[in-house]
Amino acid sequence: MTYEDRLFAALADPTRRAIFERVAGRRQSVAELARTMPVSQPAISQHLKVLKAARLVRDAPSGARRIYSIDPEGLGPLRAWLDRFWSEQLAAFKAAVETADDS
Amino acid sequence: MTYEDRLFAALADPTRRAIFERVAGRRQSVAELARTMPVSQPAISQHLKVLKAARLVRDAPSGARRIYSIDPEGLGPLRAWLDRFWSEQLAAFKAAVETADDS
DNA sequence: TATCTTCATAAGTCATGGCTTATTATAAGC
DNA sequence: GCTTATAATAAGCCATGACTTATGAAGATA
């Protein structure tokens, strides 16, 4: 499984994406997430494990707690992938225009 | 299932993403994709159906064939989602700096 | 030390989804 | 018309993954 696979797969699940969005908004502990979300604490931990493997979040111990925060680098590859297609798409569009424009 | 869900879910599968990338590179028929990919024609059709539902590709009939091409609007929501987190992340970073900088 | 909290992991259940082969419909070519 | 090519759908199989409850480990608190 490539790195890119892990990234896209991590973002595919709605619950996991919601967790990511919360953590992105404000760093917080597992218990805090579990308290305000409609799934159990183990489910939260499992999702965080996936997000961490995709480098979307980081974690730091704080006593018995573990504070999760967004990983600033995590979304970089996604943006790179996206940009690749935007320029590709632009090139294709340009070529199409030039072909149609049979001057 | 929301629109965003469909978008992320569509991009999650590696085979489907490969199909999308090929179609983005050059518009082509189902048979053409099936010939050059390690899955069957029905599998290709099923993937294209998902990509189409996510507005990532379009299709146009051409005789007995059906030519699939990238949908220019498709990646827009993904970029919007991404940008939302980049600015959010930037704001969080800014706030952190200002807090640390207890002038 | 004993208890309580926090979190990760284990184990098991169930739905989803990606794949296959088989079939059907439509269009092209003989 | 008949055959061939193209592509969508149907049905079924099987792996994956998202969830649950149960448990254990590590830190805080009395």
Short mmCIF file of C-alpha atoms (C1' of nucleotides) in Angstrom, two decimals:
data_model
loop_
_atom_site.label_atom_id
_atom_site.label_comp_id
_atom_site.label_asym_id
_atom_site.label_seq_id
_atom_site.Cartn_x
_atom_site.Cartn_y
_atom_site.Cartn_z
CA MET A 1 0.00 0.00 0.00
CA THR A 2 1.53 3.26 -1.08
CA TYR A 3 1.63 6.43 0.89
CA GLU A 4 -0.89 8.06 -1.42
CA ASP A 5 -3.24 5.13 -0.90
CA ARG A 6 -3.10 5.58 2.84
CA LEU A 7 -3.82 9.28 2.49
CA PHE A 8 -6.89 8.91 0.30
CA ALA A 9 -8.16 5.92 2.23
CA ALA A 10 -7.82 7.81 5.49
CA LEU A 11 -9.96 10.66 4.19
CA ALA A 12 -12.59 8.40 2.68
CA ASP A 13 -14.49 7.59 5.86
CA PRO A 14 -16.90 10.35 6.99
CA THR A 15 -16.42 9.69 10.70
CA ARG A 16 -12.67 9.78 10.32
CA ARG A 17 -12.87 12.95 8.29
CA ALA A 18 -15.03 14.50 11.02
CA ILE A 19 -12.40 13.58 13.59
CA PHE A 20 -9.72 15.12 11.44
CA GLU A 21 -11.73 18.30 11.05
CA ARG A 22 -12.25 18.61 14.79
CA VAL A 23 -8.61 18.04 15.54
CA ALA A 24 -7.68 20.54 12.85
CA GLY A 25 -9.95 23.09 14.48
CA ARG A 26 -8.53 22.52 17.93
CA ARG A 27 -6.03 20.07 19.35
CA GLN A 28 -7.72 17.71 21.77
CA SER A 29 -7.53 14.42 23.61
CA VAL A 30 -9.11 11.10 22.71
CA ALA A 31 -11.61 11.30 25.58
CA GLU A 32 -12.69 14.74 24.44
CA LEU A 33 -13.38 13.45 20.96
CA ALA A 34 -15.14 10.38 22.29
CA ARG A 35 -17.39 12.50 24.48
CA THR A 36 -18.65 14.61 21.60
CA MET A 37 -18.90 12.04 18.87
CA PRO A 38 -21.44 9.27 18.31
CA VAL A 39 -18.92 6.43 18.40
CA SER A 40 -17.08 4.66 21.17
CA GLN A 41 -13.64 5.55 22.47
CA PRO A 42 -11.95 2.54 20.85
CA ALA A 43 -13.46 3.57 17.53
CA ILE A 44 -11.91 7.02 17.97
CA SER A 45 -8.54 5.49 18.77
CA GLN A 46 -8.71 3.27 15.72
CA HIS A 47 -9.52 6.20 13.47
CA LEU A 48 -6.72 8.26 14.96
CA LYS A 49 -4.32 5.41 14.27
CA VAL A 50 -5.26 5.49 10.60
CA LEU A 51 -5.02 9.28 10.44
CA LYS A 52 -1.61 9.13 12.08
CA ALA A 53 -0.37 6.52 9.62
CA ALA A 54 -1.44 8.87 6.83
CA ARG A 55 0.50 11.66 8.52
CA LEU A 56 -2.63 13.71 8.90
CA VAL A 57 -2.38 14.03 12.67
CA ARG A 58 0.31 13.97 15.32
CA ASP A 59 0.05 12.99 18.96
CA ALA A 60 1.85 14.06 22.07
CA PRO A 61 1.50 12.55 25.56
CA SER A 62 0.23 14.84 28.29
CA GLY A 63 0.06 12.92 31.51
CA ALA A 64 -2.36 10.07 31.11
CA ARG A 65 -3.87 11.82 28.14
CA ARG A 66 -2.70 11.98 24.57
CA ILE A 67 -3.27 15.19 22.70
CA TYR A 68 -3.86 14.92 18.98
CA SER A 69 -3.24 17.78 16.61
CA ILE A 70 -3.13 18.26 12.89
CA ASP A 71 0.07 17.42 11.05
CA PRO A 72 0.94 20.46 8.97
CA GLU A 73 2.69 18.36 6.34
CA GLY A 74 -0.12 15.88 5.98
CA LEU A 75 -2.18 17.60 3.36
CA GLY A 76 0.80 18.50 1.21
CA PRO A 77 0.72 15.34 -0.92
CA LEU A 78 -3.00 15.77 -1.46
CA ARG A 79 -2.46 19.26 -2.75
CA ALA A 80 0.39 18.07 -4.95
CA TRP A 81 -1.82 15.37 -6.42
CA LEU A 82 -4.59 17.84 -6.99
CA ASP A 83 -2.34 20.42 -8.62
CA ARG A 84 -0.95 17.80 -10.93
CA PHE A 85 -4.41 17.27 -12.35
CA TRP A 86 -5.25 20.88 -12.50
CA SER A 87 -2.27 21.69 -14.64
CA GLU A 88 -2.84 18.53 -16.67
CA GLN A 89 -6.41 19.53 -17.17
CA LEU A 90 -5.33 23.02 -18.13
CA ALA A 91 -2.92 21.64 -20.70
CA ALA A 92 -5.61 19.44 -22.17
CA PHE A 93 -7.96 22.36 -22.37
CA LYS A 94 -5.31 24.46 -24.07
CA ALA A 95 -4.62 21.71 -26.59
CA ALA A 96 -8.32 21.34 -27.30
CA VAL A 97 -8.66 25.04 -27.96
CA GLU A 98 -5.67 25.05 -30.25
CA THR A 99 -7.02 22.06 -32.18
CA ALA A 100 -10.45 23.57 -32.56
CA ASP A 101 -8.86 26.82 -33.59
CA ASP A 102 -7.69 25.52 -36.97
CA SER A 103 -6.34 28.85 -38.11
CA MET B 1 -24.52 10.07 1.59
CA THR B 2 -23.35 13.60 0.94
CA TYR B 3 -21.69 14.84 -2.16
CA GLU B 4 -18.39 15.22 -0.35
CA ASP B 5 -18.62 11.63 0.81
CA ARG B 6 -19.03 10.43 -2.75
CA LEU B 7 -16.07 12.47 -3.86
CA PHE B 8 -13.66 11.19 -1.24
CA ALA B 9 -14.95 7.64 -1.50
CA ALA B 10 -14.52 7.71 -5.26
CA LEU B 11 -10.88 8.69 -4.94
CA ALA B 12 -10.12 6.19 -2.21
CA ASP B 13 -9.74 3.12 -4.39
CA PRO B 14 -6.34 2.83 -6.14
CA THR B 15 -7.72 1.16 -9.24
CA ARG B 16 -10.40 3.79 -9.58
CA ARG B 17 -7.88 6.56 -9.08
CA ALA B 18 -5.72 5.00 -11.79
CA ILE B 19 -8.69 5.01 -14.15
CA PHE B 20 -9.35 8.63 -13.33
CA GLU B 21 -5.73 9.54 -13.97
CA ARG B 22 -5.76 7.81 -17.35
CA VAL B 23 -8.96 9.47 -18.38
CA ALA B 24 -7.59 12.80 -17.21
CA GLY B 25 -4.52 12.28 -19.35
CA ARG B 26 -6.50 11.36 -22.43
CA ARG B 27 -10.17 10.81 -23.08
CA GLN B 28 -10.83 7.19 -23.95
CA SER B 29 -13.38 4.42 -24.22
CA VAL B 30 -14.20 1.68 -21.76
CA ALA B 31 -12.67 -1.00 -23.95
CA GLU B 32 -9.46 0.97 -24.24
CA LEU B 33 -9.22 1.17 -20.47
CA ALA B 34 -10.11 -2.48 -20.06
CA ARG B 35 -7.40 -3.51 -22.53
CA THR B 36 -4.62 -1.75 -20.64
CA MET B 37 -5.66 -2.40 -17.07
CA PRO B 38 -5.50 -5.57 -14.99
CA VAL B 39 -9.22 -5.78 -14.32
CA SER B 40 -12.19 -6.87 -16.37
CA GLN B 41 -14.42 -4.63 -18.46
CA PRO B 42 -17.33 -4.79 -16.03
CA ALA B 43 -14.99 -3.71 -13.25
CA ILE B 44 -13.99 -0.70 -15.34
CA SER B 45 -17.62 0.16 -16.00
CA GLN B 46 -18.44 -0.07 -12.31
CA HIS B 47 -15.56 2.22 -11.41
CA LEU B 48 -16.58 4.70 -14.08
CA LYS B 49 -20.08 4.72 -12.69
CA VAL B 50 -18.74 5.71 -9.28
CA LEU B 51 -16.47 8.36 -10.78
CA LYS B 52 -19.35 9.76 -12.75
CA ALA B 53 -21.58 9.93 -9.66
CA ALA B 54 -18.83 11.92 -7.98
CA ARG B 55 -18.74 14.24 -11.00
CA LEU B 56 -15.14 13.36 -11.67
CA VAL B 57 -15.73 12.14 -15.21
CA ARG B 58 -18.21 12.71 -18.01
CA ASP B 59 -19.20 10.37 -20.81
CA ALA B 60 -20.35 10.88 -24.36
CA PRO B 61 -21.58 8.21 -26.78
CA SER B 62 -19.58 7.71 -29.95
CA GLY B 63 -21.16 5.01 -32.01
CA ALA B 64 -21.17 1.81 -30.03
CA ARG B 65 -18.50 3.23 -27.79
CA ARG B 66 -18.70 5.58 -24.91
CA ILE B 67 -15.91 8.07 -24.49
CA TYR B 68 -15.05 9.08 -20.96
CA SER B 69 -13.30 12.32 -20.17
CA ILE B 70 -12.47 14.27 -17.04
CA ASP B 71 -15.11 16.55 -15.60
CA PRO B 72 -13.47 19.95 -15.14
CA GLU B 73 -15.73 20.84 -12.22
CA GLY B 74 -15.17 17.59 -10.37
CA LEU B 75 -12.07 18.46 -8.42
CA GLY B 76 -13.38 21.86 -7.37
CA PRO B 77 -14.99 20.70 -4.13
CA LEU B 78 -11.85 18.80 -3.21
CA ARG B 79 -9.79 21.92 -3.62
CA ALA B 80 -12.33 23.92 -1.64
CA TRP B 81 -12.18 21.39 1.17
CA LEU B 82 -8.41 21.43 1.11
CA ASP B 83 -8.18 25.21 1.11
CA ARG B 84 -10.52 25.38 4.05
CA PHE B 85 -8.05 23.43 6.11
CA TRP B 86 -5.07 25.26 4.88
CA SER B 87 -6.47 28.60 5.94
CA GLU B 88 -7.74 27.06 9.17
CA GLN B 89 -4.34 25.65 9.80
CA LEU B 90 -2.76 28.98 9.01
CA ALA B 91 -5.08 30.74 11.44
CA ALA B 92 -4.26 28.22 14.14
CA PHE B 93 -0.59 28.73 13.53
CA LYS B 94 -0.98 32.47 13.67
CA ALA B 95 -2.91 32.26 16.93
CA ALA B 96 -0.25 30.00 18.39
CA VAL B 97 2.46 32.45 17.47
CA GLU B 98 0.55 35.35 18.95
CA THR B 99 -0.06 33.42 22.16
CA ALA B 100 3.55 32.39 22.47
CA ASP B 101 4.58 35.94 21.69
CA ASP B 102 3.28 37.34 24.99
CA SER B 103 4.51 40.82 24.29
"C1'" DT C 1 -1.35 1.03 47.90
"C1'" DA C 2 -5.77 1.36 45.94
"C1'" DT C 3 -8.78 3.70 42.80
"C1'" DC C 4 -9.97 6.30 38.89
"C1'" DT C 5 -9.05 8.07 34.39
"C1'" DT C 6 -7.23 7.71 29.93
"C1'" DC C 7 -6.13 5.25 25.94
"C1'" DA C 8 -4.65 1.34 23.08
"C1'" DT C 9 -5.30 -3.30 21.65
"C1'" DA C 10 -7.83 -7.84 21.12
"C1'" DA C 11 -11.55 -10.34 19.40
"C1'" DG C 12 -15.68 -10.80 17.11
"C1'" DT C 13 -19.75 -9.14 14.23
"C1'" DC C 14 -21.75 -7.25 10.23
"C1'" DA C 15 -22.16 -4.31 6.16
"C1'" DT C 16 -19.89 -2.60 2.29
"C1'" DG C 17 -17.41 -2.79 -1.80
"C1'" DG C 18 -14.40 -4.52 -5.47
"C1'" DC C 19 -13.99 -8.29 -8.23
"C1'" DT C 20 -15.49 -12.16 -11.11
"C1'" DT C 21 -18.49 -14.63 -14.83
"C1'" DA C 22 -22.80 -14.54 -17.26
"C1'" DT C 23 -26.05 -12.04 -19.70
"C1'" DT C 24 -28.35 -8.40 -22.27
"C1'" DA C 25 -28.78 -4.28 -25.23
"C1'" DT C 26 -27.17 -1.36 -28.77
"C1'" DA C 27 -24.46 -0.13 -32.71
"C1'" DA C 28 -21.31 -1.29 -36.63
"C1'" DG C 29 -19.79 -4.18 -40.43
"C1'" DC C 30 -20.04 -8.23 -43.37
"C1'" DG D 1 -30.35 -10.47 -41.58
"C1'" DC D 2 -26.32 -12.28 -38.91
"C1'" DT D 3 -22.12 -11.68 -36.58
"C1'" DT D 4 -18.91 -8.87 -34.04
"C1'" DA D 5 -17.71 -5.19 -30.85
"C1'" DT D 6 -18.84 -2.35 -27.09
"C1'" DA D 7 -20.56 -1.44 -22.62
"C1'" DA D 8 -23.93 -1.77 -18.92
"C1'" DT D 9 -26.24 -4.62 -15.51
"C1'" DA D 10 -27.15 -8.90 -12.57
"C1'" DA D 11 -25.68 -12.15 -9.31
"C1'" DG D 12 -22.52 -14.08 -6.35
"C1'" DC D 13 -17.99 -14.40 -3.84
"C1'" DC D 14 -14.76 -12.83 -0.67
"C1'" DA D 15 -11.73 -9.49 1.63
"C1'" DT D 16 -11.71 -5.37 4.02
"C1'" DG D 17 -13.04 -2.20 7.31
"C1'" DA D 18 -15.90 0.20 10.76
"C1'" DC D 19 -18.00 -0.79 14.76
"C1'" DT D 20 -18.91 -3.07 19.26
"C1'" DT D 21 -17.62 -5.01 24.15
"C1'" DA D 22 -13.89 -6.65 26.95
"C1'" DT D 23 -9.48 -6.10 28.66
"C1'" DG D 24 -4.93 -4.40 29.95
"C1'" DA D 25 -1.39 -0.85 30.62
"C1'" DA D 26 0.13 3.61 32.21
"C1'" DG D 27 -0.45 7.79 34.67
"C1'" DA D 28 -2.91 10.76 38.22
"C1'" DT D 29 -4.98 11.17 42.80
"C1'" DA D 30 -6.56 9.92 47.32
#
